[in-house]
Tab-separated table of C-alpha atoms in Angstrom:
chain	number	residue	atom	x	y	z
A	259	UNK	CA	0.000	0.000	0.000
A	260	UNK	CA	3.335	2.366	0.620
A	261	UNK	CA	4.722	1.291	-2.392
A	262	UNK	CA	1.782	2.336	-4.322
A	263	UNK	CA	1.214	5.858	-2.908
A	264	UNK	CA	4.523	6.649	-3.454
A	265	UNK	CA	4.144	5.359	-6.925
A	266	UNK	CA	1.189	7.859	-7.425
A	267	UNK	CA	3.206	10.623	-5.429
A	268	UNK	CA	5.796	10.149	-7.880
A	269	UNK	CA	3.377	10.541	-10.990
A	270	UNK	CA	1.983	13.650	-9.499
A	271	UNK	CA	5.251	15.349	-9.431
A	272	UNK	CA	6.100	13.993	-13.000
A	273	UNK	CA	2.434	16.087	-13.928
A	274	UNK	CA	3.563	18.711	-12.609
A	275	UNK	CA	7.051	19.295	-14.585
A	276	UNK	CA	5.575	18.646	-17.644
A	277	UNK	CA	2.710	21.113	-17.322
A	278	UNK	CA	5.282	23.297	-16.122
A	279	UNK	CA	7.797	22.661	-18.957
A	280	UNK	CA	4.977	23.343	-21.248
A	281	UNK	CA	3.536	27.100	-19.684
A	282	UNK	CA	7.406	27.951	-20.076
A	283	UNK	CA	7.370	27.042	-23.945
A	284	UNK	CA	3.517	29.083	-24.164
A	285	UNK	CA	5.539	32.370	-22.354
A	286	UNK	CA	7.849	32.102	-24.946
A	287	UNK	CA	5.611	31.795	-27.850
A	288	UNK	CA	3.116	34.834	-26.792
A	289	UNK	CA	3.807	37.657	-29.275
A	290	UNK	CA	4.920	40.352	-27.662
A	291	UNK	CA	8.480	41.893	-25.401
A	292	UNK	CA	7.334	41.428	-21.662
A	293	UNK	CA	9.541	44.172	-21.232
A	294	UNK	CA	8.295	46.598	-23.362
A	295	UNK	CA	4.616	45.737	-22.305
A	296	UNK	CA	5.212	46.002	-18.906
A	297	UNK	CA	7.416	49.715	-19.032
A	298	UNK	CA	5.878	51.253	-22.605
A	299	UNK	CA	7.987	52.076	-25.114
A	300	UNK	CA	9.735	54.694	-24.009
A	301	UNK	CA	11.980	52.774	-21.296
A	302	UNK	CA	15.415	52.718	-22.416
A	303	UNK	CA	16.780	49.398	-23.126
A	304	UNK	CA	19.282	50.081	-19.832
A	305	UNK	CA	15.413	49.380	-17.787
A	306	UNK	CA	14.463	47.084	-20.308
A	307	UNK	CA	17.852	44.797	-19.722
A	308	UNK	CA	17.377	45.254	-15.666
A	309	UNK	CA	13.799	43.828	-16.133
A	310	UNK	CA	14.666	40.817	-17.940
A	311	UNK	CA	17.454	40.202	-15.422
A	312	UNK	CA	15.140	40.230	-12.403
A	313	UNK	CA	12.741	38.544	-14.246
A	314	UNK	CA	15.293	35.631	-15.415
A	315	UNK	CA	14.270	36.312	-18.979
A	316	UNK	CA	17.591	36.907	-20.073
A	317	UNK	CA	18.644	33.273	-19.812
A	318	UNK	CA	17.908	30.339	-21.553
A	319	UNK	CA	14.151	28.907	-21.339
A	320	UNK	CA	15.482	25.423	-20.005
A	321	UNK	CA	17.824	27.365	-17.438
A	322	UNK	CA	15.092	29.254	-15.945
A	323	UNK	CA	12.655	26.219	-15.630
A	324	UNK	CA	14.955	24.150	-13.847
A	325	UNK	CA	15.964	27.136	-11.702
A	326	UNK	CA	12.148	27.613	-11.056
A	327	UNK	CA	11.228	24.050	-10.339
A	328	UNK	CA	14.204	23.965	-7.696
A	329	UNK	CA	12.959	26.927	-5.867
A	330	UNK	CA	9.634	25.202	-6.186
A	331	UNK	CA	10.464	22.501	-4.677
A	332	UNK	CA	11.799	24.173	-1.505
A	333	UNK	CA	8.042	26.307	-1.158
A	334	UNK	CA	9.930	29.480	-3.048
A	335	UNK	CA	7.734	30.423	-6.157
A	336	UNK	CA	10.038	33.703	-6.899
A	337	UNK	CA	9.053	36.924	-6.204
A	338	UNK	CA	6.401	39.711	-7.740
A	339	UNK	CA	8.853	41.763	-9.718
A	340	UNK	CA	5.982	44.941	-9.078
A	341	UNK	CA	5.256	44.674	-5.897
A	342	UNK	CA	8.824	43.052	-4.682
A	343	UNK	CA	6.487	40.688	-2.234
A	344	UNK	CA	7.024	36.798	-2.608
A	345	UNK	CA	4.310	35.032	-5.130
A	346	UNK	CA	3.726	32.376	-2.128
A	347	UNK	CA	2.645	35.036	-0.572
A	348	UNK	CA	0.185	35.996	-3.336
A	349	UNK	CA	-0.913	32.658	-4.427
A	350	UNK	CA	-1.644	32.150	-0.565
A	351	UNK	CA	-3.970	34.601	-0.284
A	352	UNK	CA	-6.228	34.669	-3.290
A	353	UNK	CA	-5.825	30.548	-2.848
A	354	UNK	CA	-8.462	30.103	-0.272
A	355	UNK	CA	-11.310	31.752	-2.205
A	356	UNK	CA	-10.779	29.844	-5.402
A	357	UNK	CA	-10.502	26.518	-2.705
A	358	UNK	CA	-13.844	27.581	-1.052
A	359	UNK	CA	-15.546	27.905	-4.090
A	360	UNK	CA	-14.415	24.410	-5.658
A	361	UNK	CA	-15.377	22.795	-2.249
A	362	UNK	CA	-18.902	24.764	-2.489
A	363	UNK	CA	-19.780	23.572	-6.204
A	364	UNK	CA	-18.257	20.137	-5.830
A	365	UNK	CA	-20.180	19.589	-2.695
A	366	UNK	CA	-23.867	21.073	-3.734
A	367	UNK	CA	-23.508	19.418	-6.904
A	368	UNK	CA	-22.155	15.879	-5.444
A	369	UNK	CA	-25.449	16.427	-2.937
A	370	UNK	CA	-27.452	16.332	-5.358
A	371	UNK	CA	-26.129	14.275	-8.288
A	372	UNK	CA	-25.650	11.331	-6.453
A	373	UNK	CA	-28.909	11.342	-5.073
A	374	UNK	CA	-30.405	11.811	-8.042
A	375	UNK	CA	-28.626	8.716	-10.175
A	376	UNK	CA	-28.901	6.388	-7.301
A	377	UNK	CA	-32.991	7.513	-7.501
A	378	UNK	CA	-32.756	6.665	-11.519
A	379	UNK	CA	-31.087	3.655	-11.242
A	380	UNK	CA	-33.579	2.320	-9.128
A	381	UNK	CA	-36.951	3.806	-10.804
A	382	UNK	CA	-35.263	2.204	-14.115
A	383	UNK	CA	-36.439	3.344	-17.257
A	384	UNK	CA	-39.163	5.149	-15.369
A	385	UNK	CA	-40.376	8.762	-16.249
A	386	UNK	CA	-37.908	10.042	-13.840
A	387	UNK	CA	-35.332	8.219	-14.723
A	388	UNK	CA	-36.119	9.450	-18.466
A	389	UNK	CA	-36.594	13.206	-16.834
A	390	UNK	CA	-33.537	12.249	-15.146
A	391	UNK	CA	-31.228	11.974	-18.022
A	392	UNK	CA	-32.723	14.972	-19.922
A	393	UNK	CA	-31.863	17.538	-16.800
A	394	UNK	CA	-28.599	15.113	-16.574
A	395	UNK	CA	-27.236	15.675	-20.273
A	396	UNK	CA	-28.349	18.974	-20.357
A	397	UNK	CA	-26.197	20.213	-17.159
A	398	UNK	CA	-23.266	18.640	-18.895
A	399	UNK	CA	-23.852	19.938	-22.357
A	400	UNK	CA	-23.758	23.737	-20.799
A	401	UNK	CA	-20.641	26.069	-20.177
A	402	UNK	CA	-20.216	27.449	-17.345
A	403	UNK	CA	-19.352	30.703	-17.871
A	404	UNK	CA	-22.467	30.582	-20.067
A	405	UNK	CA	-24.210	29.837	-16.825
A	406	UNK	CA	-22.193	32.376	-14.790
A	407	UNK	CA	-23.376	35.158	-17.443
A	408	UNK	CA	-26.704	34.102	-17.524
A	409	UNK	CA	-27.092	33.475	-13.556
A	410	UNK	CA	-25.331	37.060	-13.030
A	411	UNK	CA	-27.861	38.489	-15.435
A	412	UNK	CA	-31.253	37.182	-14.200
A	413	UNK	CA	-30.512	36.660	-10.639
A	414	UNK	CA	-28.434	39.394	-9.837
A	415	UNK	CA	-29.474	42.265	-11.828
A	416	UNK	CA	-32.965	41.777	-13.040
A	417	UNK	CA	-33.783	40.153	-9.921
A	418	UNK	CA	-31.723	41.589	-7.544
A	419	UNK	CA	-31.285	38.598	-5.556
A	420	UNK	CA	-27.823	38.176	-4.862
A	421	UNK	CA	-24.852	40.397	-5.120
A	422	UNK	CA	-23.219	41.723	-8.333
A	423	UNK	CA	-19.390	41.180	-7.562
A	424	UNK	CA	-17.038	40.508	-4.501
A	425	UNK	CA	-16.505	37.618	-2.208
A	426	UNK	CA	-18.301	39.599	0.758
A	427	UNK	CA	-16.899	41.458	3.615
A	428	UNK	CA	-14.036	40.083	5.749
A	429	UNK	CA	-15.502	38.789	8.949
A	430	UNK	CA	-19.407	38.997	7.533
A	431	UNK	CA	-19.743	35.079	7.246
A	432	UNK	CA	-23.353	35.702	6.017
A	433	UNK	CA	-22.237	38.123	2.825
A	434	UNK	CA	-19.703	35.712	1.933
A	435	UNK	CA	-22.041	32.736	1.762
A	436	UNK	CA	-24.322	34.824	-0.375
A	437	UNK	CA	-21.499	36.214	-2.665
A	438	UNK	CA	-20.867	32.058	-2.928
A	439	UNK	CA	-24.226	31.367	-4.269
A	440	UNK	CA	-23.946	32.429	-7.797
A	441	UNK	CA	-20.520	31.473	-8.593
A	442	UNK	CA	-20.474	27.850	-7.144
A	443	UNK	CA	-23.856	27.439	-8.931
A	444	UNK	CA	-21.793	28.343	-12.165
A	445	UNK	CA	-18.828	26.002	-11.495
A	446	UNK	CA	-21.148	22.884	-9.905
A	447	UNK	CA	-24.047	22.765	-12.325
A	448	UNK	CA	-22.195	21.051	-14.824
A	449	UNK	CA	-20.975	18.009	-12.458
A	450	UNK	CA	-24.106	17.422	-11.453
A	451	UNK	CA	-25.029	15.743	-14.519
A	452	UNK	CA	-21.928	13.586	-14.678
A	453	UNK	CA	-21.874	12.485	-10.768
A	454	UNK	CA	-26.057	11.339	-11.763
A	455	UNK	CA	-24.813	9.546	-14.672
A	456	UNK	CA	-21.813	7.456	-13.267
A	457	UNK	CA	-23.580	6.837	-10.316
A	458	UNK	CA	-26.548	5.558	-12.175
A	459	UNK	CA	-24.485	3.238	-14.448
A	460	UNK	CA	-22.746	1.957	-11.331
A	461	UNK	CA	-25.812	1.616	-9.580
A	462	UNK	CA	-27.075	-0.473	-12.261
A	463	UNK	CA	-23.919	-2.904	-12.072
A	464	UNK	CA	-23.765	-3.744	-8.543
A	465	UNK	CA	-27.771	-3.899	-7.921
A	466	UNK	CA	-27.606	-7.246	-10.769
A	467	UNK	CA	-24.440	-8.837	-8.267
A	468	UNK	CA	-24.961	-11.551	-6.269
A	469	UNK	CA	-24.951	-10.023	-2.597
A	470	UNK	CA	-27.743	-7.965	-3.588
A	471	UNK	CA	-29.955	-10.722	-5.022
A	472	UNK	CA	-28.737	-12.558	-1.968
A	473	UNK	CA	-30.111	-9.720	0.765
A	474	UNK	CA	-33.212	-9.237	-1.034
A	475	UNK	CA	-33.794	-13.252	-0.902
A	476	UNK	CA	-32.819	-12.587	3.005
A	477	UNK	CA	-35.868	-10.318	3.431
A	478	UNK	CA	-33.956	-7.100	3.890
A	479	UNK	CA	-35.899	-3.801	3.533
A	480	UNK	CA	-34.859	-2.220	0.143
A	481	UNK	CA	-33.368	0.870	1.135
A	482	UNK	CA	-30.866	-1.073	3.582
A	483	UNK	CA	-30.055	-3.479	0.493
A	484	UNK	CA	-29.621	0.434	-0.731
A	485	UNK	CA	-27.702	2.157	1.005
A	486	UNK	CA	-25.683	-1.106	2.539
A	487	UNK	CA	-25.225	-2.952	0.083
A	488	UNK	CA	-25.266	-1.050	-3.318
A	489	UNK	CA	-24.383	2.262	-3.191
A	490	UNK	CA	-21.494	1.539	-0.703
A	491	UNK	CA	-19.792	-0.162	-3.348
A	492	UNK	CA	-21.416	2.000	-6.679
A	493	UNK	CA	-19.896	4.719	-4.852
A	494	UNK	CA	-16.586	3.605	-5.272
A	495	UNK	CA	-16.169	5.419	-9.516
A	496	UNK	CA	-17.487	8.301	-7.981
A	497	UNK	CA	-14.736	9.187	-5.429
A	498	UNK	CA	-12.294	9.398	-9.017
A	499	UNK	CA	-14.430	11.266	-10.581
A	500	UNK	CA	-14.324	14.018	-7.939
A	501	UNK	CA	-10.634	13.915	-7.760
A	502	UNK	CA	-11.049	14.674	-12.162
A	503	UNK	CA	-13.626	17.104	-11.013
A	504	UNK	CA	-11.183	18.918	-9.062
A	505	UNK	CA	-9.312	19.975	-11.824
A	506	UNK	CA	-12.619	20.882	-13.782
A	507	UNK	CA	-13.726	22.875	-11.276
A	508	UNK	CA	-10.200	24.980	-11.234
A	509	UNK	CA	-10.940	25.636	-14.584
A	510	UNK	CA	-14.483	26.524	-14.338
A	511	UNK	CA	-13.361	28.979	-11.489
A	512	UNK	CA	-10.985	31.394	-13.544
A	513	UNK	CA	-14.239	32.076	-15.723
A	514	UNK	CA	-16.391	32.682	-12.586
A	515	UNK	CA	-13.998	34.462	-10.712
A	516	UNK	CA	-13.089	36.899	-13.620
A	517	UNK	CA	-17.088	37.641	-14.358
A	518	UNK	CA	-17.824	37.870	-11.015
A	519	UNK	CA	-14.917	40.348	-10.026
A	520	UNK	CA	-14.422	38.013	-7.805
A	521	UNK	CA	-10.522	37.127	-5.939
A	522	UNK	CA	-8.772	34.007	-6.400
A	523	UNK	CA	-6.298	32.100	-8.445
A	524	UNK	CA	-7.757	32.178	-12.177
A	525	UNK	CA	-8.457	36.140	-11.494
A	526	UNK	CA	-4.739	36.680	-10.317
A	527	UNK	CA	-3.306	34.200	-13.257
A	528	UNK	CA	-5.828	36.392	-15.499
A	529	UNK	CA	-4.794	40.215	-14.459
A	530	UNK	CA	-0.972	38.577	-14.046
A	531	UNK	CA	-1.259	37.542	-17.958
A	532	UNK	CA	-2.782	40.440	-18.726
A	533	UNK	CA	0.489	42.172	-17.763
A	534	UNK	CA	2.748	39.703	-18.479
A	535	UNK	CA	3.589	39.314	-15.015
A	536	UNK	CA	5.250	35.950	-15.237
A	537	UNK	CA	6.428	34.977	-11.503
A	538	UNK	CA	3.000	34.970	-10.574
A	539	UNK	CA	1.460	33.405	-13.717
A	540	UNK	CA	4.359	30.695	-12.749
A	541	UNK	CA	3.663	30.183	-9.152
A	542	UNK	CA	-0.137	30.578	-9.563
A	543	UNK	CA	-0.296	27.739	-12.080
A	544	UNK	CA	2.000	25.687	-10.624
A	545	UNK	CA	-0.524	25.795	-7.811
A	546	UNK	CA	-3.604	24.880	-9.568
A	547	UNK	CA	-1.835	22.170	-11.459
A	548	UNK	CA	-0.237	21.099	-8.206
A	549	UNK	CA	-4.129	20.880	-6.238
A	550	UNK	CA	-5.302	18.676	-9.277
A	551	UNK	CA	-2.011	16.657	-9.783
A	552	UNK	CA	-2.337	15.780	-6.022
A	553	UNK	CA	-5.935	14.787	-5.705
A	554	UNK	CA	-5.635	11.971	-8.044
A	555	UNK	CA	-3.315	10.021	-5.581
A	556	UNK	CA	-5.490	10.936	-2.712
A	557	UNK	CA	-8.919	9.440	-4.343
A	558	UNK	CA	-6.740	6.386	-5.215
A	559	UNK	CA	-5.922	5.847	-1.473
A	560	UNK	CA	-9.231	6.481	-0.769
A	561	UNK	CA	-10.824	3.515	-3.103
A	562	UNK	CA	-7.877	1.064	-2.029
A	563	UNK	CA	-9.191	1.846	1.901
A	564	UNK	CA	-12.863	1.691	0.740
A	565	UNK	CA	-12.539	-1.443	-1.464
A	566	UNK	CA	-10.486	-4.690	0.158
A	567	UNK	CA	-10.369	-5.761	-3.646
A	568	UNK	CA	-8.290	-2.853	-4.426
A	569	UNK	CA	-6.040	-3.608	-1.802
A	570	UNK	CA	-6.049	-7.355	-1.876
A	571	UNK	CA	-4.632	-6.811	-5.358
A	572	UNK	CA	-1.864	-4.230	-4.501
């Protein structure tokens, strides 16, 4: 079992390089002198050349990701070259809204998704489960900044509802939660659909196995045979797919955090690009791609510990 989470541990870190090595080829092939973008054209190549150097830019591409990737590795993701403050720092602060509103859309949605495919799979080929797959394919099939858009339109201006922009006052628990409404509505809607369907398919697999035919022969009331017996194991695809959500949801969040003004990593990796501020397009996505590249070793440990098969055959 140690073996194989530091198997897992090690393939996380290999994700990470590589999506690293790749954002430092993308810098390189945006049009444009980060330089000159970030002082105007009238800096004198004397500020332009002191940039660079503070920057790194002036070395080789494969020099400064190795250099970057070092310091990474010791918790040192360079420093903001405007504000002279470390990008930790930065990425530490806007981290825990973009983290809160993941955790709010993944948990709504996974409250209701699962429900609602367990429900299908058991009311099979029912009118529900027919409704079911209609409201299920159709959450999928929609964007979610489409939904963000749409959600800030109706609910928040026409309505009036819920707030326009902002995470909510510091301390004011109550205006954060309702800044959180909209924009984990945008990033969960679409996983709702997926969590119904994969939890429907695997309902249907386990409730045709043996221990289940064997309970119900036993007598057992059918929501024990249920919830006991049949979702404790259908369950089991699910946890993965919320680790894959993860990164989804990360992705999802730089769209609703951008339209609704409101802080976190994809609105600092956003305004950084905007600027070419590269340190803290580095560090911020290094993050993100760090959260996503870690879950997946997580959810396996957590199916090996829910599932003796798992581990029987590690």
């Amino acid at each position: 079992m140690l073996l194989y989470l530091i198997q897992r541990i090690g393939l996380s870190i290999l994700i990470c390089v590589t999506a690293m090595t790749l954002l430092f080829a993308a810098i390189h092939v945006i049009p444009g002198d980060p330089a000159t973008i970030m002082l105007g054209t009238r800096a004198t190549p004397e500020v332009r050349a002191r940039l660079e150097k503070e920057m790194g830019l002036d070395q080789p591409v494969p020099v400064q990701l190795v250099k970057f990737l070092g310091r990474a590795a010791t918790g040192n993701l360079g420093i903001d070259v405007w504000s002279k403050r470390s990008v930790s720092t930065i990425v530490m602060e806007n981290l825990p809204y973009t983290l809160i509103l993941i955790l709010t859309g993944l948990g709504w949605s996974a409250l209701v998704g699962i429900p609602l495919g367990c429900y299908s799979a058991i009311r099979r080929n029912s009118f529900i489960d027919k409704f079911t797959g209609v409201i299920s394919v159709g959450t999928i099939s929609i964007p979610s900044f489409v939904v963000a858009i749409y959600a800030l339109l109706f609910f928040s201006i026409q309505l009036g509802l819920f707030p326009v922009i902002g995470a909510g006052e510091n301390g004011d628990t109550k205006d954060q939660i309702w800044h959180l409404v909209l924009p984990s509505l945008a990033v969960g809607l679409g996983w709702v659909g997926y969590l119904a369907r994969i939890v429907r398919a695997s309902m249907l697999e386990v409730m045709g196995e043996n221990h289940v035919r064997t309970a119900r022969a036993f007598g057992l009331p059918e929501p024990k045979i249920v919830l006991h017996y049949a979702l404790r194991i259908a369950i089991l695809p699910t946890v993965t797919l919320l680790a894959l959500a993860i990164g989804g949801l990360l992705s999802s969040a730089v769209f609703a955090e951008n339209i609704f003004a409101r802080p976190g990593i994809g609105k600092l990796i956003v305004d950084s690009a905007n600027v070419r501020n590269y340190p803290v397009v580095q560090g911020a996505v290094m993050m993100t791609v760090a959260l996503f590249a870690f879950a997946m070793p997580i959810a396996d440990f957590l199916v090996a510990w829910l599932d003796p098969r798992v581990r029987s055959a590690l």
